[in-house]
Coordinates of C-alpha atoms in Angstrom, one line a residue:
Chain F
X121 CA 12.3 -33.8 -1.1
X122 CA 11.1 -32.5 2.4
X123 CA 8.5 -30.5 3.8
X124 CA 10.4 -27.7 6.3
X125 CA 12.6 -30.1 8.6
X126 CA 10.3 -32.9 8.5
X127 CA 11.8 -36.9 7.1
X128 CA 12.6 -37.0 3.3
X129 CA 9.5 -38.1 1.7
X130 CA 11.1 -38.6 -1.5
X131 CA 14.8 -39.7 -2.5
X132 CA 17.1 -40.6 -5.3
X133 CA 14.3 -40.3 -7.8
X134 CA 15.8 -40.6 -11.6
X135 CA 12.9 -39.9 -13.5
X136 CA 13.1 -39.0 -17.6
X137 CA 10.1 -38.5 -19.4
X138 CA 10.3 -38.6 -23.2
X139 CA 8.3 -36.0 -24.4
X140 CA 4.6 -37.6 -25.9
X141 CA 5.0 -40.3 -23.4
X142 CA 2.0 -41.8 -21.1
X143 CA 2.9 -42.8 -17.7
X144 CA 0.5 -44.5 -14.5
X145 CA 1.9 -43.2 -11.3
X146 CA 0.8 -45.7 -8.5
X147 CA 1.4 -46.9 -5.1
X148 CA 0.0 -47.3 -1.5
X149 CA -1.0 -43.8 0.0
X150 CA 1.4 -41.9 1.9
X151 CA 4.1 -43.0 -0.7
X152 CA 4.9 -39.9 -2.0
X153 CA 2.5 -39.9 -5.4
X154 CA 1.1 -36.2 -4.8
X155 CA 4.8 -35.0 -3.7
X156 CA 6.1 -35.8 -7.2
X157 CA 3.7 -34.4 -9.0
X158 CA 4.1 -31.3 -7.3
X159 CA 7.6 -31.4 -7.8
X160 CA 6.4 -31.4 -11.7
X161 CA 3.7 -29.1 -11.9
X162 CA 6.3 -26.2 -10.0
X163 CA 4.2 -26.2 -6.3
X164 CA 7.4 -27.1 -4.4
X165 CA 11.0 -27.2 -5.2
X166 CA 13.3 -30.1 -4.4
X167 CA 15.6 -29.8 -1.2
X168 CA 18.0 -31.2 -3.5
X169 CA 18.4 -32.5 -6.6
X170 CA 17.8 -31.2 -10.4
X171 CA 14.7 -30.9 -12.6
X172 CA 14.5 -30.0 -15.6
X173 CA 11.6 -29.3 -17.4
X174 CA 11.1 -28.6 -21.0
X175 CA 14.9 -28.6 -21.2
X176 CA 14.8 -25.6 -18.9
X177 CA 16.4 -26.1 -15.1
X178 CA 14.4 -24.9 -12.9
X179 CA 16.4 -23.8 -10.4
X180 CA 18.4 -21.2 -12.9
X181 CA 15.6 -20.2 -14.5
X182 CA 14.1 -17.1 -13.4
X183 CA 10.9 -16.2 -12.0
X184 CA 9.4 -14.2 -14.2
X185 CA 9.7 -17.1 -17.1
X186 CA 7.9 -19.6 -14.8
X187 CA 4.8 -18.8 -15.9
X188 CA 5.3 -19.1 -19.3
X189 CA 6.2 -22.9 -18.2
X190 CA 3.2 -23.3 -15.8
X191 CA 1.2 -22.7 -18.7
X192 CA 2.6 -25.6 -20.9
X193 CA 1.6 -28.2 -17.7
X194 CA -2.7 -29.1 -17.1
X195 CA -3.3 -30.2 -13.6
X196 CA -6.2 -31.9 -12.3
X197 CA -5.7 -31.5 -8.5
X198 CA -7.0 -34.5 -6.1
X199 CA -9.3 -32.3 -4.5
X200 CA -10.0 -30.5 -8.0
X201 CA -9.7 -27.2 -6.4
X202 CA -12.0 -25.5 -7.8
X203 CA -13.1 -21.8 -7.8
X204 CA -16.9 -21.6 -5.8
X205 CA -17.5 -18.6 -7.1
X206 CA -17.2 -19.2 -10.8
X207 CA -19.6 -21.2 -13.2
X208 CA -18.5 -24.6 -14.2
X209 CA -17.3 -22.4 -17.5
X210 CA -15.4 -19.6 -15.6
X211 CA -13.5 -22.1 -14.2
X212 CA -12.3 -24.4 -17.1
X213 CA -12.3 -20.9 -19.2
X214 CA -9.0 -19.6 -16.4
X215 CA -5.9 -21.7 -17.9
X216 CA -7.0 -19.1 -21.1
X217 CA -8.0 -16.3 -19.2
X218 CA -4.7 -15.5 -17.5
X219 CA -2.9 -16.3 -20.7
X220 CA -5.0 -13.5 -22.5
X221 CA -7.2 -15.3 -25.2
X222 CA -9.4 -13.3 -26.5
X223 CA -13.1 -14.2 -24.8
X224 CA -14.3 -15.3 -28.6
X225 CA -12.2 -17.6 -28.3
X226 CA -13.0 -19.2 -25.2
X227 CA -16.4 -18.9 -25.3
X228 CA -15.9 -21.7 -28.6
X229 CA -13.5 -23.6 -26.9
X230 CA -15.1 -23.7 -23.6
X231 CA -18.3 -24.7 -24.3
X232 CA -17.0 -27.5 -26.7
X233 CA -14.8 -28.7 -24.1
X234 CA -17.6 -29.1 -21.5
X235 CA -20.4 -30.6 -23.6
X236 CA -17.8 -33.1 -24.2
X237 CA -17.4 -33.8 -20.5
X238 CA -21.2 -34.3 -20.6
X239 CA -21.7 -30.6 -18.9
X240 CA -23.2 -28.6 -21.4
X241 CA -26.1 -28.0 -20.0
X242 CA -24.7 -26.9 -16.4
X243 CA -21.8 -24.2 -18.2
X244 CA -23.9 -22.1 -15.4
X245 CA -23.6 -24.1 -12.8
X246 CA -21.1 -23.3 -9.7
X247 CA -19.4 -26.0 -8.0
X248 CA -20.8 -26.4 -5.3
X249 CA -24.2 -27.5 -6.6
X250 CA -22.2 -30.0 -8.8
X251 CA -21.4 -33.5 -8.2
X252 CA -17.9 -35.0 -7.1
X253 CA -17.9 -36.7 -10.6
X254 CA -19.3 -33.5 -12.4
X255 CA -16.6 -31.2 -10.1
X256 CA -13.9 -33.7 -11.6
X257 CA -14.8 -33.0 -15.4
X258 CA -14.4 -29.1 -14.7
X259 CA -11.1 -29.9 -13.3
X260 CA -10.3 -32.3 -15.9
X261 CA -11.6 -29.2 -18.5
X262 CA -10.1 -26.8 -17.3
X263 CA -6.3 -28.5 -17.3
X264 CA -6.8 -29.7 -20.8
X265 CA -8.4 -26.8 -22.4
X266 CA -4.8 -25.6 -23.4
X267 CA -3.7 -28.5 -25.1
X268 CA -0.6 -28.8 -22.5
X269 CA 2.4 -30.1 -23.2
X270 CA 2.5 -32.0 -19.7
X271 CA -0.4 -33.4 -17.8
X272 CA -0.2 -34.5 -14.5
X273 CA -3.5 -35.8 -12.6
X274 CA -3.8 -36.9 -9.5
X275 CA -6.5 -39.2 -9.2
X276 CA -8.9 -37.8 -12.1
X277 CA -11.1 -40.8 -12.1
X278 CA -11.6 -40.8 -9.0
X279 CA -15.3 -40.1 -8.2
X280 CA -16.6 -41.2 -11.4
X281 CA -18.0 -44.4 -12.3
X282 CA -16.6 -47.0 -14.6
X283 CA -18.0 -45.7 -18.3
X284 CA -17.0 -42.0 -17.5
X285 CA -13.5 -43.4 -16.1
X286 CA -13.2 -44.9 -19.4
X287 CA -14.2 -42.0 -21.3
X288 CA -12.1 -39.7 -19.5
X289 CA -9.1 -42.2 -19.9
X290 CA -9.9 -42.0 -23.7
X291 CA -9.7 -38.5 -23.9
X292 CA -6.3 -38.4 -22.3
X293 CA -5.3 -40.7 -24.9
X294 CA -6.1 -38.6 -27.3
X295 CA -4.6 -35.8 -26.1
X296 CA -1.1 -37.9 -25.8
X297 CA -1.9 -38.9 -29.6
X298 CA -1.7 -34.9 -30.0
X299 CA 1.9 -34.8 -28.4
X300 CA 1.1 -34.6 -24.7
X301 CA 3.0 -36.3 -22.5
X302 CA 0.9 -37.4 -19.2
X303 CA 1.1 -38.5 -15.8
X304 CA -1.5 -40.2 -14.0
X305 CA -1.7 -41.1 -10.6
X306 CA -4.4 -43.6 -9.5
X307 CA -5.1 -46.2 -7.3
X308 CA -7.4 -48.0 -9.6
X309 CA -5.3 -50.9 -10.7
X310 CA -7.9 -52.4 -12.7
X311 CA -7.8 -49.3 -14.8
X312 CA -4.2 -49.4 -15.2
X313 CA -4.2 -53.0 -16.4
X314 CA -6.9 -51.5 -19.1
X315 CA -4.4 -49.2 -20.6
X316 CA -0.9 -50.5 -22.4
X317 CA 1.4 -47.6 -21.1
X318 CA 4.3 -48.3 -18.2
X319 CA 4.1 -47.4 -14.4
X320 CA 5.8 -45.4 -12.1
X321 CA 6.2 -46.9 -8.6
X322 CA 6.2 -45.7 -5.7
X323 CA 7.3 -47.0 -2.6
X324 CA 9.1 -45.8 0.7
X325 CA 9.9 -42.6 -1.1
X326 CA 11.6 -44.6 -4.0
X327 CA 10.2 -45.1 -7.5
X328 CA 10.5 -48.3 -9.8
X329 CA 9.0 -48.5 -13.3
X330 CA 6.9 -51.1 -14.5
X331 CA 6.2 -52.3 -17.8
X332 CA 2.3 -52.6 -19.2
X333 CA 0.9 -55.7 -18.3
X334 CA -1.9 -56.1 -20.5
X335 CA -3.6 -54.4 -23.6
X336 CA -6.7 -52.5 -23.4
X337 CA -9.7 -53.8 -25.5
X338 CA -11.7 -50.7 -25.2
Chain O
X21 CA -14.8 -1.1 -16.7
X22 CA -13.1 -0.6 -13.5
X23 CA -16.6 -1.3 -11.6
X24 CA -17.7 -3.7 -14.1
X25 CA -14.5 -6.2 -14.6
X26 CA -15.0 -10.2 -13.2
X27 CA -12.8 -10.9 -10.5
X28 CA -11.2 -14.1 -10.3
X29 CA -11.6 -13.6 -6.6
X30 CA -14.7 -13.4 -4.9
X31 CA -12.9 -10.4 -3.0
X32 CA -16.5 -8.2 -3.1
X33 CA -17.9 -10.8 -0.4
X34 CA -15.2 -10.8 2.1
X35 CA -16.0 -9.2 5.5
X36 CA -12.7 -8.6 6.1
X37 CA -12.5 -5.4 3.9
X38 CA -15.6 -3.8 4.4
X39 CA -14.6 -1.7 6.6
X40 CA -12.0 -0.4 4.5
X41 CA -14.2 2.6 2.7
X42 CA -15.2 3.9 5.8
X43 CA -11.6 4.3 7.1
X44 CA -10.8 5.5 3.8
X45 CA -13.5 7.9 4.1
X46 CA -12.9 9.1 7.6
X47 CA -9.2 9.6 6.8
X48 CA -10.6 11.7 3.2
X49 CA -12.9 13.4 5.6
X50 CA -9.9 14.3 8.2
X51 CA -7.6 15.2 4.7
X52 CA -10.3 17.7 3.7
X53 CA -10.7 19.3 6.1
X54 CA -7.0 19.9 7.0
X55 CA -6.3 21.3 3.5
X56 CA -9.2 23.6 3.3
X57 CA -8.3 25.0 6.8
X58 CA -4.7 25.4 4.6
X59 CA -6.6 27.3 1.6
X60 CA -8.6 29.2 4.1
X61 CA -5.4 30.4 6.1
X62 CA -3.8 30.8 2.7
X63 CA -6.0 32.9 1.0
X64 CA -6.7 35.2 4.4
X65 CA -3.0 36.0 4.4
X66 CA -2.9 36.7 0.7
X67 CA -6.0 39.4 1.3
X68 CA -4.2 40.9 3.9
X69 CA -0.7 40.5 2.2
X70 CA -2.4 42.6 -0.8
X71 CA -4.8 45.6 1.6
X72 CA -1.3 46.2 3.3
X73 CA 0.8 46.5 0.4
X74 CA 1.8 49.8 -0.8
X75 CA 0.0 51.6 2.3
X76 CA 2.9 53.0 5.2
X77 CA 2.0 54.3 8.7
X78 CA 4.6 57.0 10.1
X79 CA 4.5 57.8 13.6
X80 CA 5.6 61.4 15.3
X81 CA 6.1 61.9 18.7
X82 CA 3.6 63.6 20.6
X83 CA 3.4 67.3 21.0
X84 CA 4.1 68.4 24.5
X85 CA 1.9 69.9 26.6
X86 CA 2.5 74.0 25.6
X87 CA 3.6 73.4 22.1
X88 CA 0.5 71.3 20.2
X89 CA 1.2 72.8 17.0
X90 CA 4.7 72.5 16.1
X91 CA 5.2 71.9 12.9
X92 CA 5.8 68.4 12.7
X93 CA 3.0 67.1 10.5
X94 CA 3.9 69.8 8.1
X95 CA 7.5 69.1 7.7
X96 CA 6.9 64.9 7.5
X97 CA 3.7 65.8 5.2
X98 CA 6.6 67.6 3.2
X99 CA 9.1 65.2 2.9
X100 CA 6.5 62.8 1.9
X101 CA 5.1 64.3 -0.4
X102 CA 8.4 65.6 -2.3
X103 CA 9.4 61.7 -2.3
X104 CA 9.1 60.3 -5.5
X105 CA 6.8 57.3 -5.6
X106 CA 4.2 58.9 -2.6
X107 CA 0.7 58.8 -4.0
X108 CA -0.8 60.2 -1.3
X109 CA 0.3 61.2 2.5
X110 CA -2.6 62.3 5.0
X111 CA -2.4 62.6 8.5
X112 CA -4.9 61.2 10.9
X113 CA -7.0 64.3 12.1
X114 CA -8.1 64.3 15.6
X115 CA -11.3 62.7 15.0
X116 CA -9.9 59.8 13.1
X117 CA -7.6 59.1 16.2
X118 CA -10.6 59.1 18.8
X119 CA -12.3 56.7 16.5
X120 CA -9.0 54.6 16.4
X121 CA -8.9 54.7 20.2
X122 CA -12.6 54.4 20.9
X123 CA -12.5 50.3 21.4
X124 CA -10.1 50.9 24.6
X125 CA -10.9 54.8 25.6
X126 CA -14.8 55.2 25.0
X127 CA -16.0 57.9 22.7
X128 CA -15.8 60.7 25.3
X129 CA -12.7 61.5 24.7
X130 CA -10.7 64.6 23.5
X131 CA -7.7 63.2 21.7
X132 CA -6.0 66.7 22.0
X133 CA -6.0 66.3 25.6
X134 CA -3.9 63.4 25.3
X135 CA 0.0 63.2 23.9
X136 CA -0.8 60.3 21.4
X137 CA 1.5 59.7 18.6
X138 CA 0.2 61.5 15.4
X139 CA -0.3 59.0 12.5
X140 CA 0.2 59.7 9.4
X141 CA -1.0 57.6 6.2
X142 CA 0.9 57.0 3.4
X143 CA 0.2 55.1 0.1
X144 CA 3.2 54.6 -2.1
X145 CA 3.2 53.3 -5.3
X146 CA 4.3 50.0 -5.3
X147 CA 6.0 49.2 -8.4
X148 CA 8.0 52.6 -7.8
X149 CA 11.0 51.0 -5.2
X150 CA 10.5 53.6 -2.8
X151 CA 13.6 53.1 -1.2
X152 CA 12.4 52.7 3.0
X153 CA 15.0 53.0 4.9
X154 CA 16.2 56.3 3.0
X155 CA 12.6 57.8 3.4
X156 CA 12.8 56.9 7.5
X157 CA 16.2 58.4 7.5
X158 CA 14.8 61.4 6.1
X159 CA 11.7 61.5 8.3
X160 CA 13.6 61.3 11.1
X161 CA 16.1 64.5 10.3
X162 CA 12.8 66.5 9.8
X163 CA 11.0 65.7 12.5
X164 CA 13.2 64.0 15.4
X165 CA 11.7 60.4 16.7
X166 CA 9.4 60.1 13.7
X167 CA 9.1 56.5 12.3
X168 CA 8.0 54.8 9.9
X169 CA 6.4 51.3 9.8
X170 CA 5.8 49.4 6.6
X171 CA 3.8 46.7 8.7
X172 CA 5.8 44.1 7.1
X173 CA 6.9 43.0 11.0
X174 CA 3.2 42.6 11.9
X175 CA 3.0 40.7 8.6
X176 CA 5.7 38.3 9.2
X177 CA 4.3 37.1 12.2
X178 CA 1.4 36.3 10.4
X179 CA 2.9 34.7 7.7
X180 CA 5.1 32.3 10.4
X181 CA 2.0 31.9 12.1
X182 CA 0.3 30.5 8.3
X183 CA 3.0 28.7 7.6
X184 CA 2.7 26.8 11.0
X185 CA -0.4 25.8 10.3
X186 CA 0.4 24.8 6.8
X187 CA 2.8 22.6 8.5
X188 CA 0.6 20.9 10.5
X189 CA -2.5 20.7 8.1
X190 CA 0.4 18.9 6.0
X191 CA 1.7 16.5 8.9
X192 CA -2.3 15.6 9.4
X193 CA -2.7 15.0 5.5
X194 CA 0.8 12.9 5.8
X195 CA -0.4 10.7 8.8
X196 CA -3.9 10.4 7.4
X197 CA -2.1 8.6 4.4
X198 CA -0.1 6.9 6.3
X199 CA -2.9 5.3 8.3
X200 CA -5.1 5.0 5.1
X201 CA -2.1 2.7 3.7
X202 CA -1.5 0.7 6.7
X203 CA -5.0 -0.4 6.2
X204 CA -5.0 -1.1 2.8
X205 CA -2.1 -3.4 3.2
X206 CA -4.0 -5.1 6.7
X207 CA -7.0 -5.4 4.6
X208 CA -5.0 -6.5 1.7
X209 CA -3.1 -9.3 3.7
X210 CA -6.3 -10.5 4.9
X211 CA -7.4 -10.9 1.2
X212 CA -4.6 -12.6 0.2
X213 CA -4.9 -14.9 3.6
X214 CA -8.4 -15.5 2.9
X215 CA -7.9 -16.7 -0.7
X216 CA -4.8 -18.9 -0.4
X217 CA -6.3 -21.4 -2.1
X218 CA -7.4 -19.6 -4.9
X219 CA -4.2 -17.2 -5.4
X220 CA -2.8 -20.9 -5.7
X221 CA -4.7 -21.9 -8.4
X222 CA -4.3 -19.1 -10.2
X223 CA -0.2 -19.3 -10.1
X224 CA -0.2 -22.8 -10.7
X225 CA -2.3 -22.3 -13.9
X226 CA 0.4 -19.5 -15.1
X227 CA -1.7 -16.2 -13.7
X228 CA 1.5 -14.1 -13.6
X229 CA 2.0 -12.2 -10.5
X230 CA 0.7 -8.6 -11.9
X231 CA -2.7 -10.9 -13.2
X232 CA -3.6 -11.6 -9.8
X233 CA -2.4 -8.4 -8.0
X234 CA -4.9 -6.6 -10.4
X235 CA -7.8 -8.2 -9.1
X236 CA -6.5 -6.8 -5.7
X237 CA -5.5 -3.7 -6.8
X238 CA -8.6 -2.7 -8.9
X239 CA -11.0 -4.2 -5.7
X240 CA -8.6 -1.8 -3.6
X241 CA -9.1 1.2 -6.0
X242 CA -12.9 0.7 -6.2
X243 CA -13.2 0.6 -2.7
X244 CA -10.8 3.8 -2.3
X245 CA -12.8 5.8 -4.8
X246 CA -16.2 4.5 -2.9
X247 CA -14.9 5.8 0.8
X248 CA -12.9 8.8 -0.9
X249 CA -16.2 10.3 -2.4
X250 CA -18.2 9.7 1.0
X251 CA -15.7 11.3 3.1
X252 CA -15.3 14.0 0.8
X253 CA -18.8 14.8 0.8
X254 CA -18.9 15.2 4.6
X255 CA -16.1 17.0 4.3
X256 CA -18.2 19.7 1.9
X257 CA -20.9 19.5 4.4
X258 CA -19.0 20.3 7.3
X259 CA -17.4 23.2 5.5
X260 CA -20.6 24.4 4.1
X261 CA -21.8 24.7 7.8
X262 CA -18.4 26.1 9.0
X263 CA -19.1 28.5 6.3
X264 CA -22.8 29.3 7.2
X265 CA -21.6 29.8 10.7
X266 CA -19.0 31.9 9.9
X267 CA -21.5 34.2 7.5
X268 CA -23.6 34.4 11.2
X269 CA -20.3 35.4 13.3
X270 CA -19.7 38.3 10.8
X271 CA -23.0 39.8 10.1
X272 CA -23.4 39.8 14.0
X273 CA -20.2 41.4 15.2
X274 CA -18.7 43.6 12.4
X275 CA -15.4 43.6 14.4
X276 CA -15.3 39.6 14.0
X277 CA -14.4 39.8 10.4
X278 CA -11.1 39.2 10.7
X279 CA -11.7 35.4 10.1
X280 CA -11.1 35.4 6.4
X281 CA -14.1 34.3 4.7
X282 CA -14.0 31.1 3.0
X283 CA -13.7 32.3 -0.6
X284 CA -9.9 31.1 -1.5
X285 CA -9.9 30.9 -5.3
X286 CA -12.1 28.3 -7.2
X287 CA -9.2 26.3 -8.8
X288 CA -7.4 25.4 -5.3
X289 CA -11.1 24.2 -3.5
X290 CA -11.1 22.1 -7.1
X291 CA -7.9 20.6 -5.5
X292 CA -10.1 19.2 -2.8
X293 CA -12.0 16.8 -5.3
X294 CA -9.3 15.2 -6.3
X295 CA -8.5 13.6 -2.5
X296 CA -11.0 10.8 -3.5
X297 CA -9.0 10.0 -6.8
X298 CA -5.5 10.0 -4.9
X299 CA -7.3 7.9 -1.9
X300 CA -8.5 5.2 -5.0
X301 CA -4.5 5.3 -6.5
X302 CA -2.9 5.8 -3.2
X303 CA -5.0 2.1 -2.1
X304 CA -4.5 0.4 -5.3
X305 CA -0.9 0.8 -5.3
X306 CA -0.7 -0.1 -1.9
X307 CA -2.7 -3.1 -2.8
X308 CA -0.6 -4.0 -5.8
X309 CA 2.7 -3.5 -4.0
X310 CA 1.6 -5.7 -0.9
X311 CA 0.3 -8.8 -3.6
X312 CA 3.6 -8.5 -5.5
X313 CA 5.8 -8.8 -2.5
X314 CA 3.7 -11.9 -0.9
X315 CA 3.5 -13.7 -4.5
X316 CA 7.5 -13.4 -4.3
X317 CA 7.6 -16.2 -2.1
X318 CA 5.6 -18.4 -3.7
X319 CA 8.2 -21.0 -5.6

């Protein structure tokens, strides 16, 4: 893969993941970590190559089904990209929202979601007056408030300290105990050490997988 | 709901677009205007179309000099009257002639003094098919150079001259949309410019293309309505002036009451309020057609 005519940042990448599988994505920055996940979550297309997700190719599959696919994938973006202009519930109420659940619905869903998180009381609350760590919940929120079949996160422990981290890492467990498969890219080795799930590695565009090294005790 | 619905999009606070309802409403204002000057020019013809209708003029030569009472009126009152169809046939006594000619001769003249053409009215009926060119043919065997004008020639011109400026009222409404949609789709590119980030977002997350072109396309029809309304209310007050000042013109000079008055039938000035309405579709289509094509490229 290649942004316009600039060097291949990724190449010969063989990647399978068996559905309900948990993967860490690491490596040094600049290797290509964000590229590949938006190569999963449908942001770019290869330059060349095949993927295939949910045993659909994307390149023959038309446009108007790609939604319906976008929907089965949570993201949690590095920079959380969040909307300023909606509450902390608008915004991890949208993955429903554009799908059409009825607002009963969400209203249930959202609010148990976010009290979760440890943001029930700021459901109100717009981004911007939030904290990095609380900005990360919403964006956490909102791409698991689907249940997706695939989630990819780039860096979602980030900005928050080491009990949320943990937390947060248990809730994505849970959701993979529910069928998801994940993808989580992070620097934080220690974290991945925590965890008994395999790497992806990335380095100089080309990725290696790694076994789990140790067993996590919490 | 249209005014009420959540946007996704914080499109109400962008500066970029808040100029769009007062284009919208100049170009409204601009429409209005052009189409009641249409219904006016429509509706002046159609009064003069139905006054003329039915009535004939026929012309006879003047008398000469020694012979003023020849016979001619008679004999053209005659065949007039024995054509089926005639309602009524009355020539213009001398009188009626000095008051015709008074605007250009003053009203101390004699008309008998002068060889002017005797006029002679005619009313016909006009379901009857009085055939025209028969009647001439027969008007001018009993009295030699007699003619006879349906004023259909004078109204012809008239009519071209109406349907010129129907044409051009409807070229003014044309480029006035035209305009009003180039500025949708500028305003609507900005948007979309703007809020990159969040059109993003909301395709990543499985918004299909027609969820996120609504929340253009009902901004752009709120909008639309907003500056449709405005312009078509100065619109009505310019009219309502135009009118007043008209009402003066007439009541002044008698003679200026040839400008129709503005009083074309209810139902077509009703056609007026629906401008705003087709200024809110007109930018909400627009609005959905420019998202639609720019989502296309997205992957």
């Amino acid at each position: 893969m290649r942004y316009g005519a600039g060097p291949e940042i990724l190449r010969d990448i063989t990647l399978r993941l068996e559905p309900g599988s948990f993967y860490f994505l690491t490596g040094s920055s600049g290797a290509g970590k964000s590229s590949l996940l938006k190569l999963m979550y449908l942001a770019e297309r290869p330059s060349r190559g095949l993927i295939s997700l949910f045993d659909r190719d994307i390149a023959t599959t038309p446009r108007r089904e790609m939604p319906a696919l976008r929907r089965r994938i949570g993201v949690v973006f590095q920079d959380f990209r969040l909307i300023d202009h909606l509450s902390a519930f608008d915004n991890a109420a949208l993955p429903l929202r554009v799908a059409g659940v009825a607002e009963h619905q969400i209203k249930e869903h959202v609010t148990e979601l976010l009290s979760w998180v440890g943001l029930g009381n700021l459901l109100g609350a717009k981004p911007p007056t939030l904290s990095g760590g609380q900005q990360q919940r919403v964006a956490i929120a909102r791409a698991v408030i689907r249940r997706p079949s695939l989630l990819l996160a780039d860096e979602p422990t980030g900005n928050v300290d080491e009990e949320l981290a943990l937390r947060l890492m248990r809730l994505f467990e849970e959701l993979n105990k529910l069928g998801t498969t994940l993808v989580i890219a992070t620097h934080n080795r220690s974290l991945v050490d925590r965890f008994d799930h395999p790497h992806l590695h990335l380095a100089n565009g080309e990725l290696r997988t790694e076994r789990a090294r140790k067993r996590s005790e919490g | 709901m249209i005014f009420r619905t959540r946007l996704d999009l914080p499109l109400d606070r962008d500066g970029s677009v808040r100029f769009l309802p007062w284009i919208v409403a100049l170009m409204v204002y601009l429409a209005s205007l052009a189409l009641a000057g249409t219904l006016v020019v429509r509706d002046g013809v159609a009064r003069w179309d139905r006054g003329l209708s039915g009535t004939l003029t026929v012309e006879l030569p003047a008398a000469s000099a020694g012979n003023r009472d020849d016979g001619a009126i008679e004999q053209a009152l005659k065949v007039l009257r024995t054509t089926p169809g005639v309602v009524r046939a009355d020539a213009f006594d001398a009188q009626r002639t000095a008051e015709l000619l008074e605007p250009w001769l003053g009203n101390d003249i004699d008309a008998a003094d002068l060889p002017l053409p005797r006029l002679i009215d005619v009313h016909v009926e006009p379901s009857a098919g009085v055939d025209l060119a028969a009647l001439g043919q027969r008007l001018a065997a009993a009295v030699p150079g007699a003619k006879l004008d349906d004023h259909r020639r004078w109204l012809d011109r008239v009519l071209r001259t109406a349907v010129a400026i129907e044409v051009v009222a409807g070229l003014v409404v044309a480029l006035v949309g035209v305009a009003a949609v180039l500025a949708v789709i500028f305003a609507t590119r900005t948007g979309l410019a703007v809020h990159h980030g969040i059109v993003e977002v909301l395709h990543l997350i499985g918004a299909r293309d027609g969820y996120i072109a609504r929340q253009f396309e009902r901004h752009a029809l709120r909008l639309g309505l907003k500056g449709g309304i405005a312009g078509l209310l100065l619109a009505s007050l310019t009219l309502v002036g135009f009118a007043a000042a008209a009402a003066q013109v007439g009541a002044i000079d008698d003679a200026m009451r040839v400008l129709p008055a503005l009083g074309a039938p209810a139902i077509e000035w009703a056609l007026l309020l629906l401008l705003p309405v087709a200024a809110g579709l007109v930018a909400m289509l627009t609005a959905r057609i420019t998202v639609l094509r720019a989502l296309k490229r997205l992957p």
